[in-house]
Short mmCIF file of N, CA and C in Angstrom, two decimals:
data_model
loop_
_atom_site.label_atom_id
_atom_site.label_comp_id
_atom_site.label_asym_id
_atom_site.label_seq_id
_atom_site.Cartn_x
_atom_site.Cartn_y
_atom_site.Cartn_z
N MET O 1 68.39 107.64 159.87
CA MET O 1 68.96 106.58 160.71
C MET O 1 67.81 106.03 161.74
N LYS O 2 67.43 104.93 162.05
CA LYS O 2 66.42 104.59 163.06
C LYS O 2 66.83 104.67 164.42
N THR O 3 66.23 105.30 165.28
CA THR O 3 66.50 105.36 166.50
C THR O 3 65.90 104.23 167.34
N PHE O 4 66.46 104.15 168.48
CA PHE O 4 65.93 103.22 169.45
C PHE O 4 64.49 103.43 169.80
N ARG O 5 64.13 104.86 169.99
CA ARG O 5 63.02 105.38 170.35
C ARG O 5 61.63 104.55 168.92
N ASP O 6 62.23 104.86 167.71
CA ASP O 6 61.65 104.22 166.67
C ASP O 6 61.52 102.86 166.65
N ALA O 7 62.35 102.18 167.00
CA ALA O 7 62.08 100.75 167.20
C ALA O 7 61.07 100.22 168.45
N LEU O 8 61.37 100.98 169.27
CA LEU O 8 60.47 100.82 170.58
C LEU O 8 58.74 101.15 170.16
N LEU O 9 58.71 102.33 169.50
CA LEU O 9 57.38 102.55 169.04
C LEU O 9 56.77 101.78 167.92
N GLN O 10 57.72 101.09 167.00
CA GLN O 10 57.01 100.28 166.32
C GLN O 10 57.01 98.94 166.97
N ALA O 11 57.56 98.48 167.90
CA ALA O 11 57.47 97.09 168.89
C ALA O 11 56.32 97.00 169.52
N THR O 12 56.09 98.34 170.20
CA THR O 12 54.65 98.49 171.00
C THR O 12 53.64 99.16 170.32
N GLY O 13 53.42 99.06 168.90
CA GLY O 13 52.73 99.60 168.41
C GLY O 13 50.91 99.00 168.67
N PRO O 14 50.01 99.26 167.99
CA PRO O 14 48.51 98.65 168.22
C PRO O 14 48.84 97.32 168.50
N GLU O 15 49.36 96.51 167.86
CA GLU O 15 49.34 95.04 167.94
C GLU O 15 50.41 94.52 169.15
N GLY O 16 51.22 95.34 169.46
CA GLY O 16 52.32 95.03 170.73
C GLY O 16 51.76 95.28 171.98
N PRO O 17 52.85 94.82 172.89
CA PRO O 17 52.85 94.77 174.21
C PRO O 17 52.38 96.33 174.94
N SER O 18 52.20 96.59 175.96
CA SER O 18 51.89 97.91 176.51
C SER O 18 53.27 98.42 176.89
N LEU O 19 53.79 99.64 177.17
CA LEU O 19 55.04 100.02 177.67
C LEU O 19 55.09 99.56 179.19
N ARG O 20 54.13 99.45 179.85
CA ARG O 20 54.02 99.02 181.24
C ARG O 20 54.45 97.43 181.30
N LYS O 21 53.95 96.56 180.31
CA LYS O 21 54.21 95.28 180.04
C LYS O 21 55.82 95.05 179.64
N VAL O 22 56.31 95.80 179.05
CA VAL O 22 57.81 95.77 178.41
C VAL O 22 58.58 96.17 179.66
N ALA O 23 58.37 97.19 180.23
CA ALA O 23 58.99 97.83 181.34
C ALA O 23 59.17 96.63 182.58
N GLU O 24 58.13 96.19 182.82
CA GLU O 24 58.12 95.14 184.12
C GLU O 24 58.71 93.94 183.71
N ALA O 25 58.38 93.49 182.31
CA ALA O 25 59.32 92.01 182.18
C ALA O 25 61.01 92.40 181.79
N ALA O 26 61.10 93.39 181.25
CA ALA O 26 62.63 93.71 180.95
C ALA O 26 63.19 94.16 182.15
N LYS O 27 62.48 94.81 183.21
CA LYS O 27 63.18 95.35 184.60
C LYS O 27 63.82 96.44 184.25
N VAL O 28 62.96 97.50 183.44
CA VAL O 28 63.54 98.92 182.98
C VAL O 28 62.57 99.88 183.59
N SER O 29 62.80 101.12 183.75
CA SER O 29 62.16 102.03 184.19
C SER O 29 60.70 102.50 183.25
N TYR O 30 59.81 101.90 183.98
CA TYR O 30 58.34 102.54 182.97
C TYR O 30 58.41 104.08 182.82
N GLU O 31 59.03 104.93 183.61
CA GLU O 31 58.95 106.26 183.27
C GLU O 31 60.10 106.87 181.96
N GLN O 32 60.80 106.20 181.97
CA GLN O 32 61.93 106.13 181.09
C GLN O 32 61.48 105.77 179.67
N LEU O 33 60.46 104.72 179.74
CA LEU O 33 59.91 104.39 178.46
C LEU O 33 58.80 105.36 177.89
N LYS O 34 58.06 105.87 178.88
CA LYS O 34 57.26 106.89 178.82
C LYS O 34 57.52 108.05 178.09
N LYS O 35 59.07 108.57 178.53
CA LYS O 35 59.60 109.49 178.06
C LYS O 35 60.24 109.38 176.68
N LEU O 36 60.50 108.12 176.44
CA LEU O 36 60.90 107.65 175.11
C LEU O 36 59.73 107.86 174.19
N LYS O 37 58.95 107.20 174.53
CA LYS O 37 57.23 107.46 173.65
C LYS O 37 56.65 108.73 173.29
N GLN O 38 57.06 109.41 174.63
CA GLN O 38 56.74 110.95 174.28
C GLN O 38 57.64 111.78 173.47
N GLY O 39 58.64 111.29 173.24
CA GLY O 39 59.70 111.93 172.36
C GLY O 39 60.56 112.65 173.38
N LYS O 40 60.67 112.70 174.45
CA LYS O 40 61.27 113.53 175.26
C LYS O 40 62.53 113.07 175.53
N THR O 41 62.84 112.01 174.86
CA THR O 41 63.92 111.61 174.83
C THR O 41 64.05 110.38 173.51
N GLN O 42 65.25 110.08 172.93
CA GLN O 42 65.59 109.50 171.75
C GLN O 42 65.89 108.12 171.84
N ASN O 43 66.79 107.96 173.15
CA ASN O 43 67.65 106.76 173.40
C ASN O 43 67.36 106.79 174.97
N THR O 44 68.16 105.53 175.12
CA THR O 44 68.06 105.07 176.80
C THR O 44 69.65 104.57 177.14
N ASN O 45 69.99 103.97 178.10
CA ASN O 45 71.25 103.52 178.39
C ASN O 45 71.41 102.17 177.70
N VAL O 46 72.30 101.71 177.40
CA VAL O 46 72.95 100.27 176.66
C VAL O 46 71.97 99.27 177.13
N GLU O 47 72.46 99.28 178.65
CA GLU O 47 72.01 98.00 179.32
C GLU O 47 70.37 97.71 179.32
N ASP O 48 69.65 98.79 179.55
CA ASP O 48 68.22 98.89 179.42
C ASP O 48 67.80 98.75 178.07
N ALA O 49 68.63 99.25 176.96
CA ALA O 49 68.02 98.79 175.49
C ALA O 49 68.35 97.38 175.26
N ARG O 50 69.16 96.80 175.95
CA ARG O 50 69.78 95.39 175.64
C ARG O 50 68.75 94.47 175.95
N ARG O 51 68.21 95.03 177.56
CA ARG O 51 66.80 94.20 178.22
C ARG O 51 65.62 94.17 177.39
N ILE O 52 65.42 95.53 176.79
CA ILE O 52 63.99 95.56 176.12
C ILE O 52 64.09 95.02 174.61
N ALA O 53 65.46 94.65 173.86
CA ALA O 53 65.58 94.19 172.76
C ALA O 53 65.43 92.60 173.25
N THR O 54 66.20 91.88 174.23
CA THR O 54 65.82 90.61 174.68
C THR O 54 64.33 90.39 174.98
N TYR O 55 63.80 91.14 175.66
CA TYR O 55 62.21 91.15 175.82
C TYR O 55 61.64 90.81 174.60
N PHE O 56 61.89 91.37 173.40
CA PHE O 56 61.37 90.95 172.08
C PHE O 56 62.10 89.94 171.49
N GLY O 57 62.93 89.23 172.09
CA GLY O 57 63.64 87.99 171.65
C GLY O 57 64.84 88.49 170.51
N LYS O 58 65.51 89.68 170.37
CA LYS O 58 66.26 90.20 169.53
C LYS O 58 67.35 90.53 170.27
N SER O 59 68.59 90.56 169.26
CA SER O 59 69.57 91.44 169.87
C SER O 59 69.23 92.90 169.71
N LEU O 60 70.24 93.72 170.19
CA LEU O 60 70.04 95.27 170.04
C LEU O 60 70.12 95.64 168.97
N GLU O 61 71.09 95.14 168.17
CA GLU O 61 71.24 95.41 166.60
C GLU O 61 70.02 95.22 165.79
N ASP O 62 69.67 93.74 165.97
CA ASP O 62 68.65 93.34 165.18
C ASP O 62 67.04 94.21 165.56
N PHE O 63 66.96 94.67 166.77
CA PHE O 63 65.86 95.28 167.24
C PHE O 63 65.78 96.76 166.69
N ILE O 64 67.01 97.37 166.57
CA ILE O 64 67.11 98.96 165.78
C ILE O 64 67.05 98.35 164.42
N GLU O 65 67.52 97.20 164.03
CA GLU O 65 67.63 97.05 162.63
C GLU O 65 68.46 98.02 161.90
N SER O 66 69.50 98.43 162.42
CA SER O 66 70.46 99.64 161.84
C SER O 66 72.08 99.14 161.58
N PRO O 67 72.33 98.78 160.58
CA PRO O 67 73.70 98.34 160.45
C PRO O 67 74.47 99.41 161.02
N GLU O 68 74.35 100.53 160.61
CA GLU O 68 75.18 101.62 160.79
C GLU O 68 75.28 101.69 162.55
N MET O 69 74.62 101.32 163.03
CA MET O 69 74.75 101.51 164.65
C MET O 69 75.25 100.17 165.34
N LYS O 70 75.96 99.34 164.69
CA LYS O 70 76.46 98.11 165.10
C LYS O 70 78.15 98.64 165.88
N ALA O 71 78.83 99.69 164.92
CA ALA O 71 79.96 99.76 165.86
C ALA O 71 79.57 100.60 166.97
N ASP O 72 78.57 101.62 166.78
CA ASP O 72 78.34 102.44 168.09
C ASP O 72 77.74 101.49 169.22
N ILE O 73 77.03 100.61 169.25
CA ILE O 73 76.78 99.59 170.07
C ILE O 73 77.79 98.97 170.65
N GLU O 74 78.86 98.33 169.80
CA GLU O 74 79.84 97.52 170.25
C GLU O 74 81.02 98.66 171.16
N ILE O 75 80.94 100.07 170.67
CA ILE O 75 81.89 100.81 171.43
C ILE O 75 81.13 101.04 172.92
N ALA O 76 80.06 101.46 172.95
CA ALA O 76 79.19 101.47 174.30
C ALA O 76 79.51 100.47 174.84
N ASP O 77 79.06 99.15 174.53
CA ASP O 77 79.45 97.96 175.36
C ASP O 77 80.69 97.86 175.98
N LEU O 78 81.60 97.74 174.96
CA LEU O 78 83.17 98.03 175.52
C LEU O 78 83.26 99.26 176.53
N LEU O 79 83.02 100.23 176.34
CA LEU O 79 83.47 101.56 177.46
C LEU O 79 82.52 101.19 178.72
N ASN O 80 81.20 100.56 178.51
CA ASN O 80 80.66 100.31 179.93
C ASN O 80 81.31 99.02 180.77
N GLN O 81 82.30 98.23 180.06
CA GLN O 81 82.97 97.10 180.52
C GLN O 81 84.27 97.88 181.55
N LEU O 82 84.53 99.21 181.13
CA LEU O 82 85.91 99.87 181.59
C LEU O 82 85.74 100.48 182.95
N GLU O 83 86.74 100.47 183.56
CA GLU O 83 86.83 101.33 185.05
C GLU O 83 86.96 102.63 184.57
N GLY O 84 86.52 103.71 185.50
CA GLY O 84 86.43 104.94 185.25
C GLY O 84 87.55 105.48 184.56
N ALA O 85 88.68 105.32 185.54
CA ALA O 85 89.99 105.91 184.99
C ALA O 85 90.37 105.21 183.50
N GLU O 86 89.94 103.86 183.13
CA GLU O 86 90.13 103.47 181.83
C GLU O 86 89.50 104.24 180.79
N ARG O 87 88.24 104.48 181.13
CA ARG O 87 87.28 105.16 180.12
C ARG O 87 87.71 106.61 179.78
N ASP O 88 88.30 107.00 180.84
CA ASP O 88 88.57 108.56 180.91
C ASP O 88 89.77 108.33 179.91
N PHE O 89 90.72 107.54 180.13
CA PHE O 89 92.23 107.57 179.09
C PHE O 89 91.55 107.10 177.64
N LEU O 90 90.62 106.31 177.44
CA LEU O 90 90.18 106.61 175.98
C LEU O 90 89.59 107.64 175.68
N ILE O 91 88.52 108.01 176.25
CA ILE O 91 88.02 109.65 175.92
C ILE O 91 88.87 110.49 175.56
N ASN O 92 89.93 110.73 176.27
CA ASN O 92 90.85 111.50 176.39
C ASN O 92 91.92 111.28 175.13
N ALA O 93 91.92 110.34 174.83
CA ALA O 93 92.96 109.86 173.66
C ALA O 93 91.99 109.84 172.50
N ALA O 94 90.92 109.71 172.23
CA ALA O 94 90.03 109.95 171.24
C ALA O 94 89.90 111.58 171.24
N LYS O 95 89.83 112.35 171.82
CA LYS O 95 89.76 113.66 171.82
C LYS O 95 90.95 114.17 171.36
N ALA O 96 92.10 113.69 171.76
CA ALA O 96 93.53 114.21 171.33
C ALA O 96 93.38 113.56 169.55
N GLN O 97 93.30 112.71 169.49
CA GLN O 97 93.01 111.93 167.93
C GLN O 97 92.21 112.73 167.23
N ILE O 98 91.30 113.33 167.44
CA ILE O 98 90.27 114.19 166.71
C ILE O 98 90.99 115.62 166.66
N SER O 99 91.58 116.14 167.83
CA SER O 99 92.29 117.37 167.40
C SER O 99 93.16 117.42 166.59
N ALA O 100 94.55 116.20 166.70
CA ALA O 100 95.34 116.09 165.80
C ALA O 100 94.95 116.15 164.00
N ARG O 101 94.04 115.36 164.12
CA ARG O 101 93.40 115.50 162.83
C ARG O 101 92.80 116.29 162.43
N ASP O 102 92.28 117.44 162.97
CA ASP O 102 91.65 118.59 162.64
C ASP O 102 92.67 119.57 162.31
N GLN O 103 93.90 119.50 163.04
CA GLN O 103 95.01 120.41 162.80
C GLN O 103 95.93 119.94 161.91
N SER O 104 95.54 118.98 161.09
CA SER O 104 96.90 118.38 160.36
C SER O 104 96.69 119.09 159.03
N PRO O 105 98.04 119.44 158.41
CA PRO O 105 97.88 120.25 157.18
C PRO O 105 97.23 119.74 155.79
N GLU O 106 97.37 118.33 155.94
CA GLU O 106 96.35 117.73 155.06
C GLU O 106 94.84 117.95 154.97
N LYS O 107 94.37 117.91 156.06
CA LYS O 107 93.39 118.54 156.52
C LYS O 107 93.02 119.94 156.03
N SER O 108 93.93 120.83 156.09
CA SER O 108 93.57 122.19 155.77
C SER O 108 93.59 122.29 154.14
N ASP O 109 94.75 121.25 153.40
CA ASP O 109 94.53 121.25 152.05
C ASP O 109 93.14 120.76 151.32
N GLU O 110 92.58 119.89 152.32
CA GLU O 110 91.43 119.22 151.78
C GLU O 110 90.31 120.57 151.83
N ASP O 111 90.10 121.38 152.54
CA ASP O 111 89.49 122.07 152.88
C ASP O 111 89.26 123.42 151.62
N GLN O 112 90.47 123.54 151.21
CA GLN O 112 90.49 124.59 150.39
C GLN O 112 89.97 124.38 148.95
#
């Protein structure tokens, strides 16, 4: 699966703009982009990722070129729009759902 880092490295390759130019134009941290390029991190926050993709004239999904990431990006966008208590509620509900699924007898039968 292609990461945001992969997409950024491709876009800023030999023919592309410098990281500093991207950071300044997209209004994101140059230090964060440098960490991405050096491999100290593979991703950045969704808002900065969107700004960078927009700088290159693309949606985030198109910038990463990964259909598998579409749902993850949508979920992250929705979570970013929620207030703290709402976000906590959804996270706890998801954890409870996963726990219930992992403890279901059907799951145990499938594992045998």
